[in-house]
Coordinates of C-alpha atoms in Angstrom, one line a residue:
M1 CA -20.6 -52.4 16.6
H2 CA -23.9 -54.7 15.5
K3 CA -24.3 -58.0 13.8
S4 CA -24.3 -57.1 10.2
F5 CA -25.2 -60.3 8.9
P6 CA -27.5 -64.0 9.1
D7 CA -25.7 -66.8 10.9
D8 CA -25.9 -68.8 7.9
F9 CA -24.3 -65.9 5.8
L10 CA -21.0 -67.8 4.0
W11 CA -17.4 -66.0 4.4
G12 CA -14.9 -67.1 1.9
V13 CA -11.8 -67.0 0.3
A14 CA -10.8 -66.9 -3.4
T15 CA -8.4 -68.0 -5.9
A16 CA -8.0 -69.3 -9.4
S17 CA -5.8 -72.1 -10.4
Y18 CA -3.4 -70.5 -13.0
Q19 CA -2.9 -67.5 -10.5
V20 CA -1.7 -69.5 -7.6
E21 CA -1.0 -73.4 -8.1
G22 CA 2.3 -73.2 -10.0
A23 CA 3.3 -76.6 -10.8
T24 CA 2.5 -76.1 -14.8
D25 CA 4.8 -79.2 -16.2
V26 CA 4.6 -81.6 -13.4
D27 CA 2.1 -84.7 -12.9
G28 CA 1.2 -84.8 -16.8
R29 CA -0.5 -81.1 -16.9
S30 CA 0.0 -80.1 -20.4
P31 CA 0.3 -76.2 -20.8
S32 CA -2.9 -73.9 -20.9
I33 CA -3.6 -70.4 -23.3
W34 CA -1.9 -69.0 -20.4
D35 CA 1.1 -70.6 -20.4
T36 CA 1.7 -69.7 -23.7
F37 CA 0.5 -66.5 -23.7
S38 CA 2.7 -65.8 -20.8
S39 CA 6.2 -67.4 -22.3
T40 CA 5.2 -64.7 -25.3
P41 CA 7.5 -62.4 -25.4
G42 CA 6.3 -58.8 -24.2
K43 CA 2.6 -60.2 -23.3
V44 CA 3.2 -60.4 -19.4
K45 CA 4.8 -57.7 -17.6
F46 CA 8.7 -58.7 -17.1
G47 CA 8.0 -61.6 -18.8
H48 CA 6.4 -63.4 -15.4
T49 CA 4.6 -66.7 -15.8
G50 CA 2.8 -68.5 -13.6
E51 CA 5.4 -71.9 -13.7
R52 CA 5.8 -71.0 -9.6
S53 CA 3.0 -68.7 -8.8
A54 CA 2.1 -69.2 -4.8
Q55 CA 2.8 -72.8 -5.3
Q56 CA -0.2 -74.4 -3.5
Y57 CA 0.2 -77.3 -5.8
Y58 CA 2.8 -78.4 -2.9
K59 CA 1.6 -75.5 -0.3
Y60 CA -2.1 -76.7 0.0
K61 CA -2.1 -78.1 3.2
E62 CA -0.4 -74.8 4.9
D63 CA -2.9 -72.1 2.7
V64 CA -5.8 -74.2 4.5
R65 CA -4.6 -74.4 7.7
L66 CA -4.6 -70.7 7.4
M67 CA -8.3 -70.4 5.9
A68 CA -9.3 -72.2 8.9
E69 CA -7.1 -69.7 11.4
L70 CA -9.1 -67.2 9.4
G71 CA -12.1 -69.0 10.0
V72 CA -13.9 -68.9 6.8
G73 CA -16.4 -71.6 5.9
S74 CA -15.8 -71.7 2.2
Y75 CA -12.9 -71.9 -0.7
R76 CA -13.4 -70.5 -3.8
F77 CA -10.6 -72.5 -6.3
S78 CA -10.6 -73.5 -10.2
L79 CA -10.0 -76.5 -11.6
S80 CA -7.3 -76.5 -14.1
W81 CA -8.9 -78.1 -17.3
P82 CA -5.2 -79.2 -18.7
R83 CA -4.5 -80.6 -15.3
I84 CA -7.5 -83.0 -15.4
I85 CA -7.6 -83.7 -19.4
P86 CA -4.2 -83.1 -20.6
A87 CA -4.5 -84.2 -24.1
K88 CA -7.2 -84.1 -27.2
D89 CA -7.9 -87.5 -26.9
G90 CA -10.1 -87.2 -23.6
R91 CA -8.0 -89.0 -21.2
V92 CA -8.4 -88.6 -17.7
N93 CA -5.3 -87.1 -15.6
Q94 CA -5.6 -89.4 -12.7
K95 CA -2.7 -87.4 -10.7
G96 CA -4.6 -84.0 -12.0
L97 CA -7.8 -85.3 -9.9
D98 CA -5.9 -86.7 -7.0
Y99 CA -4.3 -83.2 -6.7
Y100 CA -8.2 -81.8 -6.4
N101 CA -9.1 -84.6 -4.4
R102 CA -6.3 -84.3 -1.8
L103 CA -7.0 -79.9 -1.5
I104 CA -11.1 -81.1 -0.9
D105 CA -10.3 -83.7 1.9
E106 CA -8.3 -81.0 3.5
L107 CA -10.9 -78.5 3.3
L108 CA -13.3 -81.1 4.6
S109 CA -11.1 -82.3 7.6
Y110 CA -11.6 -78.6 8.5
G111 CA -14.9 -77.9 7.7
I112 CA -14.8 -75.8 4.8
K113 CA -16.6 -76.2 1.7
P114 CA -15.3 -76.2 -1.4
N115 CA -16.6 -73.5 -4.3
I116 CA -15.5 -75.0 -7.3
T117 CA -15.5 -73.0 -10.6
L118 CA -14.7 -75.1 -14.0
F119 CA -13.1 -72.3 -16.2
H120 CA -11.5 -69.6 -14.9
W121 CA -9.7 -68.9 -18.4
D122 CA -7.1 -71.3 -18.7
L123 CA -8.2 -73.2 -21.8
P124 CA -6.0 -76.6 -22.7
Q125 CA -4.0 -75.3 -25.7
Y126 CA -4.5 -78.2 -27.4
L127 CA -8.3 -76.7 -27.7
E128 CA -6.8 -73.7 -28.8
D129 CA -5.0 -75.5 -31.7
D130 CA -7.9 -76.5 -33.0
G131 CA -9.8 -73.2 -32.7
G132 CA -10.5 -72.7 -28.8
W133 CA -13.3 -70.8 -27.8
L134 CA -14.1 -69.3 -31.4
N135 CA -14.9 -73.5 -32.1
R136 CA -18.5 -74.5 -31.3
D137 CA -16.9 -78.0 -30.8
T138 CA -15.4 -76.7 -27.3
A139 CA -18.1 -76.2 -25.9
Y140 CA -19.2 -80.4 -25.9
R141 CA -15.9 -80.9 -25.2
F142 CA -16.2 -78.5 -21.9
A143 CA -19.5 -80.4 -21.1
D144 CA -17.5 -83.3 -21.6
Y145 CA -14.5 -81.8 -19.1
A146 CA -17.3 -80.9 -16.4
K147 CA -19.4 -84.2 -16.1
V148 CA -15.6 -86.0 -15.6
C149 CA -15.4 -83.0 -12.8
F150 CA -18.8 -84.0 -11.5
D151 CA -18.4 -87.3 -11.3
A152 CA -15.2 -87.4 -9.3
F153 CA -15.6 -84.5 -6.6
G154 CA -19.5 -84.2 -6.8
D155 CA -19.9 -86.3 -3.6
R156 CA -18.2 -83.7 -2.0
V157 CA -19.0 -80.8 -3.5
D158 CA -22.0 -78.8 -3.3
M159 CA -21.4 -75.5 -5.0
W160 CA -20.2 -74.9 -8.7
A161 CA -19.6 -72.5 -11.0
T162 CA -19.4 -72.9 -14.7
L163 CA -17.5 -70.1 -16.2
N164 CA -15.9 -67.1 -14.1
E165 CA -16.6 -63.5 -15.9
P166 CA -17.2 -64.3 -19.7
S167 CA -17.1 -60.4 -20.3
V168 CA -13.9 -59.8 -19.0
F169 CA -12.6 -63.4 -20.8
T170 CA -14.3 -62.2 -24.1
A171 CA -13.2 -58.6 -23.9
L172 CA -9.8 -58.9 -23.1
G173 CA -8.9 -62.3 -24.5
Y174 CA -10.1 -61.4 -28.0
G175 CA -11.3 -57.9 -28.4
M176 CA -8.4 -56.2 -26.8
G177 CA -5.7 -59.0 -27.0
V178 CA -4.1 -58.1 -23.5
H179 CA -5.2 -61.7 -22.1
A180 CA -5.0 -65.2 -23.6
P181 CA -5.5 -66.4 -25.8
G182 CA -4.2 -62.9 -27.5
K183 CA -6.5 -62.0 -30.2
A184 CA -7.3 -58.2 -30.8
D185 CA -10.1 -58.4 -32.9
W186 CA -13.7 -57.2 -31.2
S187 CA -15.5 -59.0 -34.3
L188 CA -14.5 -62.1 -32.7
V189 CA -16.4 -61.7 -29.1
P190 CA -19.9 -62.2 -30.3
K191 CA -19.4 -66.1 -31.1
V192 CA -16.8 -66.7 -28.3
Q193 CA -19.7 -65.7 -25.6
H194 CA -21.9 -67.6 -27.4
N195 CA -20.1 -70.7 -27.9
L196 CA -19.3 -70.2 -24.1
Y197 CA -22.6 -70.1 -22.7
L198 CA -23.2 -73.2 -25.2
G199 CA -20.8 -75.3 -23.1
H200 CA -22.3 -73.0 -20.0
G201 CA -25.7 -74.4 -20.2
L202 CA -24.6 -77.9 -21.4
A203 CA -22.5 -78.4 -18.1
V204 CA -25.9 -77.5 -16.3
K205 CA -27.9 -79.9 -18.7
A206 CA -25.0 -82.4 -17.3
F207 CA -25.2 -81.3 -13.6
R208 CA -29.3 -81.6 -13.8
D209 CA -29.2 -84.8 -15.8
G210 CA -26.8 -86.1 -13.2
G211 CA -28.6 -85.8 -10.1
Y212 CA -25.5 -84.7 -8.5
K213 CA -26.0 -82.5 -5.2
G214 CA -25.3 -79.0 -4.6
K215 CA -25.7 -75.8 -6.4
I216 CA -24.5 -74.7 -9.7
G217 CA -24.1 -71.2 -11.4
I218 CA -22.0 -68.7 -13.5
V219 CA -19.9 -65.9 -11.9
Q220 CA -20.3 -62.3 -13.5
A221 CA -18.4 -59.5 -13.3
I222 CA -21.3 -57.1 -15.3
M223 CA -20.8 -53.2 -15.4
T224 CA -23.7 -51.0 -14.6
G225 CA -22.6 -47.7 -13.6
R226 CA -24.2 -44.4 -12.6
A227 CA -24.5 -41.5 -14.6
A228 CA -22.5 -38.9 -14.1
T229 CA -26.2 -36.4 -13.1
N230 CA -29.5 -36.7 -13.6
R231 CA -30.1 -34.9 -17.1
E232 CA -31.9 -36.8 -19.7
E233 CA -29.1 -37.4 -22.0
D234 CA -26.1 -39.4 -19.4
L235 CA -29.5 -40.8 -17.8
E236 CA -30.2 -42.4 -21.3
A237 CA -25.9 -42.9 -21.9
L238 CA -26.1 -45.0 -18.9
D239 CA -29.0 -47.2 -19.8
V240 CA -26.8 -47.7 -23.4
Y241 CA -24.1 -48.6 -21.4
R242 CA -25.9 -51.3 -19.6
D243 CA -26.7 -52.8 -23.0
G244 CA -22.8 -54.4 -21.7
A245 CA -24.5 -56.1 -18.9
R246 CA -27.5 -57.3 -20.6
M247 CA -25.6 -58.7 -23.6
Y248 CA -24.3 -61.6 -20.8
M249 CA -27.2 -61.6 -18.4
D250 CA -30.1 -61.8 -20.7
P251 CA -29.5 -65.4 -22.5
L252 CA -29.2 -66.7 -19.1
F253 CA -33.0 -65.8 -18.2
G254 CA -34.3 -66.5 -21.5
R255 CA -34.2 -63.1 -22.8
G256 CA -32.0 -64.2 -25.9
Y257 CA -29.2 -60.9 -27.1
P258 CA -30.3 -57.7 -26.4
E259 CA -31.4 -56.3 -29.9
R260 CA -30.7 -52.7 -29.0
L261 CA -27.4 -53.9 -28.9
L262 CA -26.9 -55.9 -31.8
K263 CA -28.2 -53.6 -34.1
R264 CA -26.1 -50.8 -32.4
H265 CA -23.1 -53.2 -33.6
N266 CA -24.0 -54.7 -36.4
I267 CA -23.5 -57.5 -34.6
T268 CA -24.9 -61.2 -35.9
M269 CA -25.2 -64.1 -33.9
D270 CA -24.3 -67.9 -35.2
I271 CA -27.4 -69.2 -33.1
E272 CA -28.1 -72.5 -33.7
N273 CA -31.6 -74.4 -33.2
D274 CA -31.8 -74.7 -29.3
D275 CA -29.1 -72.8 -28.2
L276 CA -30.9 -69.9 -26.6
E277 CA -33.0 -72.8 -24.5
I278 CA -29.9 -74.5 -23.4
I279 CA -28.3 -71.4 -22.4
S280 CA -31.2 -70.3 -20.5
A281 CA -31.0 -73.1 -17.9
S282 CA -32.3 -72.5 -14.3
L283 CA -29.5 -71.4 -12.2
D284 CA -29.2 -72.1 -8.4
Y285 CA -27.1 -68.9 -8.2
L286 CA -25.9 -66.0 -9.0
G287 CA -22.3 -65.2 -8.5
L288 CA -20.9 -61.3 -9.0
N289 CA -17.2 -60.0 -8.8
Y290 CA -16.8 -56.3 -8.2
Y291 CA -14.2 -54.2 -7.7
F292 CA -15.3 -50.6 -8.9
E293 CA -17.8 -49.0 -11.2
H294 CA -18.0 -46.4 -13.7
V295 CA -19.3 -43.4 -13.9
I296 CA -21.2 -42.5 -17.2
K297 CA -22.0 -39.4 -19.4
A298 CA -23.5 -39.0 -22.9
S299 CA -20.9 -37.8 -25.6
A300 CA -21.7 -37.0 -29.3
D301 CA -18.3 -37.9 -30.0
D302 CA -17.6 -41.2 -28.7
P303 CA -19.5 -43.6 -31.3
R304 CA -20.7 -45.8 -28.7
G305 CA -22.7 -42.6 -27.1
F306 CA -21.4 -42.3 -24.0
T307 CA -18.1 -42.4 -22.1
E308 CA -16.6 -42.5 -18.9
A309 CA -16.6 -39.6 -16.5
K310 CA -13.7 -38.1 -14.3
T311 CA -14.3 -38.7 -10.7
H312 CA -13.0 -38.1 -7.1
Y313 CA -12.6 -41.6 -5.6
R314 CA -9.4 -43.2 -4.5
R315 CA -7.5 -45.4 -6.6
T316 CA -6.1 -48.6 -5.6
A317 CA -2.7 -49.9 -7.1
M318 CA -4.6 -51.0 -10.3
G319 CA -5.7 -47.4 -11.0
W320 CA -9.5 -48.4 -9.8
P321 CA -11.9 -46.1 -8.2
V322 CA -12.9 -47.2 -4.7
V323 CA -16.6 -47.1 -5.1
P324 CA -18.1 -49.3 -2.2
Q325 CA -21.9 -47.8 -2.9
G326 CA -21.4 -48.9 -6.4
L327 CA -21.5 -52.7 -5.1
K328 CA -25.0 -51.9 -3.9
R329 CA -26.2 -50.2 -7.1
L330 CA -24.8 -53.4 -8.4
L331 CA -27.3 -55.6 -6.4
H332 CA -30.1 -53.9 -6.5
W333 CA -29.9 -53.4 -10.6
V334 CA -29.5 -57.2 -10.8
N335 CA -31.9 -58.4 -8.2
D336 CA -34.9 -55.4 -9.6
N337 CA -34.3 -56.8 -13.1
Y338 CA -33.8 -60.6 -13.0
S339 CA -35.3 -63.3 -11.0
V340 CA -32.1 -64.4 -9.4
K341 CA -32.6 -67.1 -6.1
E342 CA -29.5 -66.5 -4.4
I343 CA -26.7 -63.9 -4.9
Y344 CA -23.0 -64.4 -4.2
I345 CA -20.3 -62.1 -4.0
T346 CA -17.4 -64.1 -5.7
E347 CA -14.7 -61.5 -6.0
N348 CA -13.8 -58.2 -4.1
G349 CA -11.0 -57.0 -3.3
A350 CA -8.5 -54.2 -4.1
A351 CA -4.6 -54.3 -5.2
Y352 CA -2.0 -52.0 -2.8
N353 CA 1.6 -51.8 -2.9
D354 CA 2.3 -54.4 0.3
V355 CA 5.7 -54.7 1.2
L356 CA 6.7 -56.6 4.6
A357 CA 7.8 -54.7 8.0
E358 CA 10.5 -54.2 9.7
D359 CA 10.0 -57.5 11.5
M360 CA 9.5 -59.7 8.1
E361 CA 6.3 -60.6 9.6
S362 CA 3.7 -58.7 9.2
V363 CA 2.2 -56.5 6.7
H364 CA 0.5 -53.1 7.2
D365 CA -1.9 -52.6 4.8
E366 CA -4.2 -49.8 5.7
E367 CA -5.9 -49.0 3.1
R368 CA -7.2 -52.8 2.2
I369 CA -8.9 -53.0 5.6
E370 CA -10.3 -49.5 4.7
Y371 CA -11.3 -50.8 1.5
L372 CA -12.9 -53.8 2.6
K373 CA -15.0 -52.0 5.9
G374 CA -16.7 -49.9 3.1
H375 CA -17.9 -52.8 0.4
F376 CA -19.1 -55.0 3.8
K377 CA -20.9 -52.1 4.6
A378 CA -23.1 -52.2 1.5
C379 CA -23.0 -55.4 1.3
A380 CA -24.5 -55.7 5.1
E381 CA -27.4 -52.7 3.7
S382 CA -28.1 -54.8 1.0
V383 CA -29.6 -57.9 2.7
R384 CA -31.3 -55.4 5.2
E385 CA -32.7 -54.1 2.2
G386 CA -33.7 -57.3 1.1
I387 CA -31.2 -58.6 -1.3
P388 CA -30.8 -62.6 -1.3
L389 CA -27.6 -62.3 -1.2
K390 CA -25.5 -65.4 1.1
G391 CA -22.4 -65.0 1.1
Y392 CA -19.2 -63.3 0.0
F393 CA -15.5 -64.4 -0.9
L394 CA -12.8 -62.0 -0.4
W395 CA -10.3 -61.6 -3.7
S396 CA -7.6 -63.0 -3.2
F397 CA -6.9 -65.2 -0.3
I398 CA -2.9 -64.8 -1.4
D399 CA -1.1 -62.5 -3.5
N400 CA -1.0 -64.4 -6.7
F401 CA 0.1 -63.7 -10.9
E402 CA -2.1 -60.8 -11.8
W403 CA -2.2 -62.1 -15.4
A404 CA -0.7 -59.7 -18.0
F405 CA 0.7 -57.7 -14.2
G406 CA 2.8 -60.7 -13.8
Y407 CA 3.5 -60.8 -10.0
T408 CA 3.7 -56.8 -9.6
K409 CA 0.2 -56.5 -8.2
R410 CA -0.6 -57.5 -4.8
F411 CA -4.6 -58.9 -3.9
G412 CA -4.2 -61.1 -1.5
I413 CA -4.9 -61.1 2.5
V414 CA -2.0 -63.4 3.1
Y415 CA 1.4 -62.3 1.6
C416 CA 3.5 -64.9 -0.7
D417 CA 6.9 -64.5 -1.1
Y418 CA 7.8 -65.2 -4.2
L419 CA 11.2 -65.9 -3.9
D420 CA 11.0 -69.0 -1.1
G421 CA 6.9 -69.5 -1.2
R422 CA 6.5 -67.9 2.2
R423 CA 3.2 -67.3 3.9
V424 CA 2.7 -63.7 6.0
P425 CA -1.2 -62.8 6.9
K426 CA -1.1 -59.2 6.8
D427 CA -3.4 -57.1 8.7
S428 CA -6.1 -57.2 6.6
Y429 CA -6.3 -61.2 7.5
Y430 CA -6.4 -60.6 10.8
Y431 CA -9.3 -57.6 10.0
Y432 CA -11.2 -60.3 8.1
R433 CA -11.1 -62.9 10.6
E434 CA -12.4 -60.6 13.1
V435 CA -15.5 -59.5 10.7
I436 CA -16.1 -63.1 10.1
S437 CA -16.3 -63.8 13.8
G438 CA -18.8 -61.9 14.8
N439 CA -21.0 -61.4 11.4
E440 CA -20.4 -57.7 12.2
V441 CA -18.8 -54.8 10.3
F442 CA -16.6 -53.1 12.0

């Protein structure tokens, strides 16, 4: 064993509002697009919805106590926009603010720093009814909502993220239609992305103008991949593949949208006067979510010019390959190509088919421990190699609503019995506790 991380390395856990809170129709909360989507027959496995979920709205004190016993320094969670601003008229729901105030104060009482994401996909349905993120006005409504949150919680919160995984939200929600709002039309994706990014930039501006304390950034799930071989055609295919990552990174760093990708797919961006300047507002940090990496090879048959190559990697219950070194490659690619002050791994974890042991008080999830161990080692190596990686947030603190998979996939290091809400720490919880306590990988 050896000390693998600096003393000030920030260890945390992560969740998202619709995935853990439940209480979807109490205390003034109005429906989100995920309430609508999950209640539509055939959209979510077994018709599951977020109505109950892990019940964190009611069990937050128990969850925070478990986080404290785990030893984390921070909890990354998202705010439910329709819980805070439940109607089109913009009125603020005090009961919504009260819940998050209680959660924030409970965290702080244990010395755990709140890390808040403003938008983790649960857009208010009333905004969707007016066009949602296809409507440019939603970007301005997002900035208004962000300011409400900064004013309400900014005295106690010093780490904010505007958007979670805009690339995933746009691709799955608008390109493929397998996530809310369920639109399967790839031509919509660029417009949605631009409006999301305009909202991001306006929220950052509101944060700067308001003089709030702490840091603000964005959370990305970009895919940078690796080439199947060192042949020139595969390396060129990989570079074309990476244009997908550049599409979501370049505008944030003042480079606009990548011309090669726009031309290749005949995309016209609907950009107004100062949009790109607003979007490229200075970030205090970049959050990166990493689960797996694709291996890319050239393909004359694929209109994109590339395809995914077969690999030997073990896979999680999601069918995702376990590639710890891909995390290291991602970190280096970002650091080599963009001027990033600080990087945080804001999500990393794995789903496995977890079951309660015979004693009903434990879960033996050895595969998850091995997954985490490999990724912790990749993080430690990256820190030693000069990457400005300042923290790591494990996904997820607790089993929860896994979007279109409903409750069939368990990512948590705490087992949730969805019948009674009981919490059972898994073996991975205790492993993570030991990693945190010694700042070391073993």
